[in-house]
């Protein structure tokens, strides 16, 4: 009900500390393996050949949450570590996820898993509640400031005074709608802000980009 009303919801203590620590080590391994890649850019092109990543996004605790929102037939659409290093982590400008995605219909749920404390000081996600009822807006390229997506939406459409910080502890999960306006500040703190986004779709949703690299059935029927 809270998700339907506001476009997002937080669930605490979903994953245990041992798995979260494994995921932190996984990030370190990925950065060593891909030394030319910024830590905000570890995304879906790497998943299919990565056994830990596949195990993580297939965790039954996460699929049980996704099932409440999209039903029992669940596939992965995409996943992305957005890891902001201390003092150097880039901002994510205001945007709506669905503006970027080749999905028909736009039936998809995002789970954002915190690997570190996610707080305003290290650039936690911010949302504009109830904007999930808005139509998807066009993307605008942005290179005037360093930012993860190199783009954002028309900020005249964003009432920043209504923004809410999604403060999370490691193992907490936030869930948000593909149309909700959200973003995050740069990391100006001395601590990491590592998180994993997972985009789950019902198998009735079509991925219209036939070369998409990581669609896989996780539960139920294809």
Coordinates of N, CA and C in Angstrom, one line a residue, residues 126-199:
X126 N 17.7 10.0 -3.2 CA 16.6 10.8 -2.8 C 15.4 10.6 -3.8
X127 N 14.2 10.7 -3.3 CA 13.1 10.5 -4.2 C 12.1 11.7 -4.0
X128 N 11.3 11.9 -5.0 CA 10.2 12.9 -4.9 C 8.9 12.0 -4.8
X129 N 8.4 11.9 -3.5 CA 7.2 11.0 -3.4 C 6.1 11.3 -4.3
X130 N 5.4 10.3 -4.7 CA 4.1 10.4 -5.5 C 4.3 10.8 -6.9
X131 N 5.6 11.0 -7.4 CA 5.8 11.3 -8.8 C 5.7 10.1 -9.7
X132 N 5.5 8.9 -9.1 CA 5.4 7.7 -9.9 C 4.1 7.8 -10.8
X133 N 3.2 8.7 -10.5 CA 2.0 8.9 -11.4 C 2.3 9.7 -12.6
X134 N 3.5 10.3 -12.7 CA 3.8 11.2 -13.9 C 4.1 10.3 -15.1
X135 N 3.9 10.9 -16.2 CA 4.4 10.2 -17.5 C 5.9 10.3 -17.5
X136 N 6.5 9.4 -18.2 CA 8.0 9.4 -18.4 C 8.4 10.6 -19.2
X137 N 9.4 11.3 -18.8 CA 9.9 12.5 -19.4 C 11.1 12.1 -20.3
X138 N 11.4 13.0 -21.3 CA 12.6 12.8 -22.1 C 13.9 13.0 -21.4
X139 N 14.9 12.3 -21.8 CA 16.2 12.3 -21.2 C 16.9 13.5 -21.9
X140 N 17.7 14.2 -21.1 CA 18.6 15.3 -21.6 C 20.0 15.0 -21.2
X141 N 20.9 15.0 -22.2 CA 22.3 14.8 -22.0 C 22.9 15.9 -21.1
X142 N 23.7 15.5 -20.1 CA 24.3 16.5 -19.2 C 25.8 16.2 -19.0
X143 N 26.6 17.1 -19.4 CA 28.1 16.9 -19.2 C 28.6 18.1 -18.4
X144 N 27.8 19.0 -17.9 CA 28.2 20.2 -17.2 C 28.8 19.9 -15.8
X145 N 28.4 18.8 -15.2 CA 28.9 18.3 -14.0 C 29.1 16.8 -14.1
X146 N 30.1 16.2 -13.4 CA 30.3 14.7 -13.5 C 29.1 14.1 -12.9
X147 N 28.5 13.1 -13.6 CA 27.3 12.4 -13.1 C 27.3 11.0 -13.7
X148 N 26.7 10.1 -13.0 CA 26.7 8.7 -13.3 C 26.1 8.3 -14.7
X149 N 25.0 9.0 -15.0 CA 24.2 8.7 -16.2 C 24.6 9.5 -17.4
X150 N 25.4 10.6 -17.1 CA 25.7 11.6 -18.2 C 24.4 12.2 -18.8
X151 N 23.4 12.2 -17.9 CA 22.1 12.7 -18.4 C 21.2 12.9 -17.2
X152 N 20.0 13.5 -17.5 CA 19.0 13.7 -16.4 C 17.7 14.2 -17.1
X153 N 16.8 14.6 -16.3 CA 15.5 15.1 -16.8 C 15.5 16.6 -16.7
X154 N 14.5 17.2 -17.3 CA 14.3 18.7 -17.2 C 14.0 19.0 -15.7
X155 N 14.9 19.7 -15.0 CA 14.8 19.9 -13.6 C 13.6 20.9 -13.3
X156 N 13.1 21.6 -14.3 CA 11.9 22.4 -14.0 C 10.7 21.5 -13.6
X157 N 10.8 20.2 -13.9 CA 9.7 19.3 -13.6 C 9.9 18.7 -12.2
X158 N 10.9 19.1 -11.4 CA 11.3 18.5 -10.2 C 11.1 19.5 -9.0
X159 N 10.2 19.2 -8.1 CA 10.0 20.0 -6.9 C 10.9 19.5 -5.8
X160 N 12.1 20.1 -5.8 CA 13.2 19.6 -4.9 C 12.8 19.7 -3.4
X161 N 11.9 20.7 -3.1 CA 11.5 20.9 -1.7 C 10.7 19.7 -1.2
X162 N 10.2 18.8 -2.0 CA 9.5 17.6 -1.6 C 10.4 16.4 -1.5
X163 N 11.7 16.5 -1.7 CA 12.6 15.3 -1.8 C 12.7 14.7 -0.4
X164 N 12.9 13.4 -0.4 CA 13.0 12.6 0.8 C 14.3 11.7 0.7
X165 N 15.2 11.7 1.7 CA 16.4 10.9 1.7 C 16.0 9.5 2.1
X166 N 16.5 8.5 1.3 CA 16.3 7.1 1.7 C 17.5 6.6 2.5
X167 N 17.4 6.7 3.8 CA 18.5 6.3 4.7 C 18.4 4.8 4.9
X168 N 19.5 4.1 4.6 CA 19.5 2.6 4.7 C 20.7 2.1 5.5
X169 N 20.6 1.0 6.2 CA 21.7 0.3 6.8 C 22.0 -0.9 5.8
X170 N 23.3 -1.4 6.0 CA 23.6 -2.6 5.2 C 22.6 -3.7 5.3
X171 N 22.2 -4.3 4.2 CA 21.2 -5.3 4.2 C 19.7 -4.8 4.1
X172 N 19.5 -3.5 4.2 CA 18.2 -3.0 3.9 C 18.0 -2.9 2.4
X173 N 16.7 -2.8 2.0 CA 16.3 -2.8 0.6 C 15.3 -1.7 0.4
X174 N 15.6 -0.8 -0.5 CA 14.5 0.2 -0.9 C 14.0 -0.3 -2.3
X175 N 12.7 0.0 -2.5 CA 12.0 -0.5 -3.7 C 11.4 0.7 -4.3
X176 N 11.6 0.9 -5.6 CA 11.0 2.1 -6.3 C 10.4 1.8 -7.7
X177 N 9.4 2.6 -8.0 CA 8.7 2.5 -9.2 C 9.5 3.1 -10.4
X178 N 9.3 2.6 -11.6 CA 10.1 3.1 -12.8 C 9.8 4.5 -13.1
X179 N 8.7 5.1 -12.7 CA 8.4 6.5 -13.0 C 8.7 7.5 -12.0
X180 N 9.1 7.0 -10.8 CA 9.3 8.0 -9.7 C 10.6 8.8 -10.0
X181 N 10.5 10.1 -9.7 CA 11.7 11.0 -9.9 C 12.6 10.7 -8.7
X182 N 13.9 10.5 -9.0 CA 14.9 10.3 -8.0 C 16.3 10.6 -8.5
X183 N 17.2 10.7 -7.5 CA 18.6 11.0 -7.8 C 19.4 10.9 -6.6
X184 N 20.6 11.4 -6.6 CA 21.5 11.4 -5.4 C 22.6 12.3 -5.6
X185 N 23.1 12.9 -4.5 CA 24.3 13.8 -4.5 C 25.6 13.0 -4.6
X186 N 26.6 13.8 -4.9 CA 28.0 13.2 -4.9 C 28.4 12.8 -3.5
X187 N 29.3 11.9 -3.4 CA 29.8 11.5 -2.1 C 30.9 12.4 -1.6
X188 N 30.6 13.2 -0.7 CA 31.6 14.2 -0.1 C 32.2 13.7 1.2
X189 N 31.8 12.5 1.6 CA 32.2 12.0 2.9 C 33.5 11.1 2.8
X190 N 34.0 10.6 3.9 CA 35.1 9.7 3.9 C 34.8 8.2 3.9
X191 N 33.5 7.9 3.6 CA 33.1 6.5 3.6 C 32.5 6.1 2.3
X192 N 32.6 4.9 1.9 CA 32.0 4.4 0.7 C 30.5 4.5 0.7
X193 N 29.9 4.5 -0.4 CA 28.4 4.3 -0.5 C 28.2 3.3 -1.7
X194 N 28.2 2.0 -1.3 CA 28.1 0.9 -2.3 C 26.6 0.4 -2.2
X195 N 26.0 0.2 -3.4 CA 24.7 -0.4 -3.4 C 24.5 -1.1 -4.7
X196 N 23.6 -2.1 -4.7 CA 23.3 -2.9 -5.9 C 21.9 -2.7 -6.3
X197 N 21.6 -2.2 -7.5 CA 20.3 -2.2 -8.0 C 20.0 -3.5 -8.7
X198 N 18.7 -3.9 -8.6 CA 18.3 -5.1 -9.3 C 16.9 -4.8 -9.9
X199 N 16.8 -5.0 -11.2 CA 15.6 -4.7 -11.9 C 14.9 -6.0 -12.3

